[in-house]
C-alpha atoms as a PDB file:
ATOM      1  CA  VAL A   1      57.481  -3.796 109.619  1.00  0.00           C
ATOM      2  CA  GLN A   2      60.732  -3.977 107.666  1.00  0.00           C
ATOM      3  CA  LEU A   3      62.034  -1.005 105.695  1.00  0.00           C
ATOM      4  CA  GLN A   4      64.565  -1.105 102.879  1.00  0.00           C
ATOM      5  CA  ALA A   5      65.998   2.186 101.634  1.00  0.00           C
ATOM      6  CA  SER A   6      67.633   2.538  98.231  1.00  0.00           C
ATOM      7  CA  GLY A   7      68.511   5.065  95.552  1.00  0.00           C
ATOM      8  CA  GLY A   8      71.506   6.813  97.040  1.00  0.00           C
ATOM      9  CA  GLY A   9      74.565   7.687  95.034  1.00  0.00           C
ATOM     10  CA  LEU A  10      77.122  10.270  94.011  1.00  0.00           C
ATOM     11  CA  VAL A  11      75.708  13.351  92.301  1.00  0.00           C
ATOM     12  CA  GLN A  12      76.903  16.833  91.464  1.00  0.00           C
ATOM     13  CA  PRO A  13      75.618  20.039  93.066  1.00  0.00           C
ATOM     14  CA  GLY A  14      72.356  21.074  91.459  1.00  0.00           C
ATOM     15  CA  ASP A  15      71.429  17.533  90.446  1.00  0.00           C
ATOM     16  CA  SER A  16      68.305  15.643  91.462  1.00  0.00           C
ATOM     17  CA  LEU A  17      67.966  12.240  93.078  1.00  0.00           C
ATOM     18  CA  THR A  18      65.062  10.117  94.275  1.00  0.00           C
ATOM     19  CA  LEU A  19      65.311   7.827  97.282  1.00  0.00           C
ATOM     20  CA  SER A  20      62.912   4.953  97.781  1.00  0.00           C
ATOM     21  CA  CYS A  21      61.911   2.978 100.848  1.00  0.00           C
ATOM     22  CA  ALA A  22      60.114  -0.333 100.464  1.00  0.00           C
ATOM     23  CA  ALA A  23      58.023  -1.533 103.381  1.00  0.00           C
ATOM     24  CA  SER A  24      57.188  -5.155 104.079  1.00  0.00           C
ATOM     25  CA  GLY A  25      55.635  -7.133 106.877  1.00  0.00           C
ATOM     26  CA  ARG A  26      52.646  -5.856 108.823  1.00  0.00           C
ATOM     27  CA  THR A  27      52.175  -2.741 106.745  1.00  0.00           C
ATOM     28  CA  GLY A  28      49.091  -0.663 106.133  1.00  0.00           C
ATOM     29  CA  SER A  29      48.044   2.760 105.005  1.00  0.00           C
ATOM     30  CA  GLY A  30      47.608   4.022 108.560  1.00  0.00           C
ATOM     31  CA  TYR A  31      51.251   4.523 109.444  1.00  0.00           C
ATOM     32  CA  ALA A  32      53.198   7.754 109.252  1.00  0.00           C
ATOM     33  CA  ALA A  33      56.672   7.861 107.770  1.00  0.00           C
ATOM     34  CA  GLY A  34      59.666  10.083 107.458  1.00  0.00           C
ATOM     35  CA  TRP A  35      63.220  10.561 106.249  1.00  0.00           C
ATOM     36  CA  PHE A  36      66.159  11.439 108.428  1.00  0.00           C
ATOM     37  CA  ARG A  37      69.819  11.929 107.573  1.00  0.00           C
ATOM     38  CA  GLN A  38      73.128  11.780 109.350  1.00  0.00           C
ATOM     39  CA  ALA A  39      76.270  13.464 108.090  1.00  0.00           C
ATOM     40  CA  PRO A  40      79.734  12.419 109.333  1.00  0.00           C
ATOM     41  CA  GLY A  41      80.381  13.765 112.807  1.00  0.00           C
ATOM     42  CA  LYS A  42      76.854  15.102 113.173  1.00  0.00           C
ATOM     43  CA  GLU A  43      73.693  13.944 114.870  1.00  0.00           C
ATOM     44  CA  ARG A  44      70.853  12.415 112.911  1.00  0.00           C
ATOM     45  CA  GLU A  45      68.427  15.102 111.768  1.00  0.00           C
ATOM     46  CA  PHE A  46      64.891  15.202 110.478  1.00  0.00           C
ATOM     47  CA  VAL A  47      64.409  15.800 106.748  1.00  0.00           C
ATOM     48  CA  ALA A  48      60.769  15.189 105.801  1.00  0.00           C
ATOM     49  CA  GLY A  49      57.661  13.458 107.093  1.00  0.00           C
ATOM     50  CA  ILE A  50      54.242  12.386 105.914  1.00  0.00           C
ATOM     51  CA  ARG A  51      51.119  11.663 107.914  1.00  0.00           C
ATOM     52  CA  TRP A  52      48.150   9.710 106.683  1.00  0.00           C
ATOM     53  CA  GLY A  53      44.667  10.779 107.696  1.00  0.00           C
ATOM     54  CA  GLY A  54      41.993   8.687 106.050  1.00  0.00           C
ATOM     55  CA  SER A  55      41.930   9.562 102.365  1.00  0.00           C
ATOM     56  CA  SER A  56      44.547  12.285 102.416  1.00  0.00           C
ATOM     57  CA  SER A  57      48.080  12.856 103.645  1.00  0.00           C
ATOM     58  CA  SER A  58      49.973  15.829 104.976  1.00  0.00           C
ATOM     59  CA  THR A  59      53.664  16.512 104.566  1.00  0.00           C
ATOM     60  CA  PHE A  60      56.157  18.532 106.569  1.00  0.00           C
ATOM     61  CA  TYR A  61      59.810  19.387 106.022  1.00  0.00           C
ATOM     62  CA  ALA A  62      62.925  20.665 107.690  1.00  0.00           C
ATOM     63  CA  ASP A  63      63.580  24.289 106.784  1.00  0.00           C
ATOM     64  CA  SER A  64      66.874  23.321 105.147  1.00  0.00           C
ATOM     65  CA  VAL A  65      65.123  21.227 102.477  1.00  0.00           C
ATOM     66  CA  LYS A  66      61.756  22.943 102.143  1.00  0.00           C
ATOM     67  CA  GLY A  67      61.079  23.772  98.504  1.00  0.00           C
ATOM     68  CA  ARG A  68      63.785  21.396  97.265  1.00  0.00           C
ATOM     69  CA  PHE A  69      62.692  17.992  98.597  1.00  0.00           C
ATOM     70  CA  THR A  70      59.334  16.256  98.206  1.00  0.00           C
ATOM     71  CA  ILE A  71      58.174  13.277 100.247  1.00  0.00           C
ATOM     72  CA  SER A  72      55.461  11.005  98.906  1.00  0.00           C
ATOM     73  CA  ARG A  73      54.041   7.557  99.439  1.00  0.00           C
ATOM     74  CA  ASP A  74      52.356   4.894  97.339  1.00  0.00           C
ATOM     75  CA  ASN A  75      50.114   2.850  99.601  1.00  0.00           C
ATOM     76  CA  ALA A  76      49.355   0.298  96.892  1.00  0.00           C
ATOM     77  CA  LYS A  77      53.054  -0.483  96.508  1.00  0.00           C
ATOM     78  CA  ASN A  78      53.985   0.092 100.169  1.00  0.00           C
ATOM     79  CA  THR A  79      56.721   2.499  99.172  1.00  0.00           C
ATOM     80  CA  LEU A  80      57.922   5.838 100.461  1.00  0.00           C
ATOM     81  CA  SER A  81      59.889   8.208  98.247  1.00  0.00           C
ATOM     82  CA  LEU A  82      61.999  11.305  98.707  1.00  0.00           C
ATOM     83  CA  TYR A  83      62.578  13.405  95.606  1.00  0.00           C
ATOM     84  CA  MET A  84      65.568  15.663  96.133  1.00  0.00           C
ATOM     85  CA  ASN A  85      66.126  18.597  93.821  1.00  0.00           C
ATOM     86  CA  SER A  86      68.849  21.257  93.648  1.00  0.00           C
ATOM     87  CA  LEU A  87      71.144  19.168  95.787  1.00  0.00           C
ATOM     88  CA  LYS A  88      73.912  20.880  97.717  1.00  0.00           C
ATOM     89  CA  PRO A  89      77.152  19.531  99.198  1.00  0.00           C
ATOM     90  CA  GLU A  90      75.634  20.010 102.650  1.00  0.00           C
ATOM     91  CA  ASP A  91      72.965  17.450 101.742  1.00  0.00           C
ATOM     92  CA  THR A  92      75.657  14.771 101.836  1.00  0.00           C
ATOM     93  CA  ALA A  93      74.675  12.202 104.445  1.00  0.00           C
ATOM     94  CA  VAL A  94      73.340   8.731 105.034  1.00  0.00           C
ATOM     95  CA  TYR A  95      69.595   8.915 104.578  1.00  0.00           C
ATOM     96  CA  TYR A  96      67.247   6.743 106.626  1.00  0.00           C
ATOM     97  CA  CYS A  97      63.565   6.054 106.184  1.00  0.00           C
ATOM     98  CA  ALA A  98      61.438   5.472 109.260  1.00  0.00           C
ATOM     99  CA  ALA A  99      57.828   4.638 110.114  1.00  0.00           C
ATOM    100  CA  ALA A 100      55.472   4.868 113.046  1.00  0.00           C
ATOM    101  CA  TYR A 101      51.799   4.250 113.711  1.00  0.00           C
ATOM    102  CA  THR A 102      51.341   7.549 115.484  1.00  0.00           C
ATOM    103  CA  LEU A 103      53.317  10.766 115.584  1.00  0.00           C
ATOM    104  CA  ALA A 104      53.312  13.749 117.858  1.00  0.00           C
ATOM    105  CA  ASP A 105      55.538  16.411 116.341  1.00  0.00           C
ATOM    106  CA  GLY A 106      57.047  14.011 113.830  1.00  0.00           C
ATOM    107  CA  ARG A 107      60.454  15.685 113.712  1.00  0.00           C
ATOM    108  CA  ASN A 108      62.097  13.645 116.464  1.00  0.00           C
ATOM    109  CA  ASP A 109      63.754  10.326 115.705  1.00  0.00           C
ATOM    110  CA  TRP A 110      62.497   8.833 118.973  1.00  0.00           C
ATOM    111  CA  GLU A 111      58.929   9.073 117.657  1.00  0.00           C
ATOM    112  CA  TYR A 112      59.604   6.449 114.973  1.00  0.00           C
ATOM    113  CA  THR A 113      59.473   2.735 115.681  1.00  0.00           C
ATOM    114  CA  TYR A 114      60.753   1.192 112.459  1.00  0.00           C
ATOM    115  CA  TRP A 115      63.936   2.125 110.597  1.00  0.00           C
ATOM    116  CA  GLY A 116      65.562   1.238 107.308  1.00  0.00           C
ATOM    117  CA  GLN A 117      69.271   0.550 106.981  1.00  0.00           C
ATOM    118  CA  GLY A 118      70.263   3.843 105.342  1.00  0.00           C
ATOM    119  CA  THR A 119      71.471   4.825 101.893  1.00  0.00           C
ATOM    120  CA  GLN A 120      74.433   7.091 101.189  1.00  0.00           C
ATOM    121  CA  VAL A 121      73.943  10.341  99.282  1.00  0.00           C
ATOM    122  CA  THR A 122      77.070  12.241  98.305  1.00  0.00           C
ATOM    123  CA  VAL A 123      76.862  15.615  96.596  1.00  0.00           C
ATOM    124  CA  SER A 124      80.211  16.659  95.221  1.00  0.00           C
ATOM    125  CA  SER A 125      81.737  18.160  92.120  1.00  0.00           C
END
């Protein structure tokens, strides 16, 4: 599975931005996916995840983004999205999409097998 993240950019505090992650290769609707981010000088941290269970999915978020970010997926297009609202300067980071066939907790980067290359999000006035 290959992942390609896109959509990053420079925005002002309070703005919205949507990141996309296109999956190719041996993809299917059975995999779980997530977004992580890494700010300069900090460790990579979990942002949002989505599990797929048959005909429905479940989402989960880091407390720091809950209520502001929304993760979604389009199985027909093999894409994962992260809608980010009310962006703050502390959201500035390189954002990575990731995928796995099974997840335990889903908030640890070691649980994910496949990773995209990252897209930069900068929130600044």
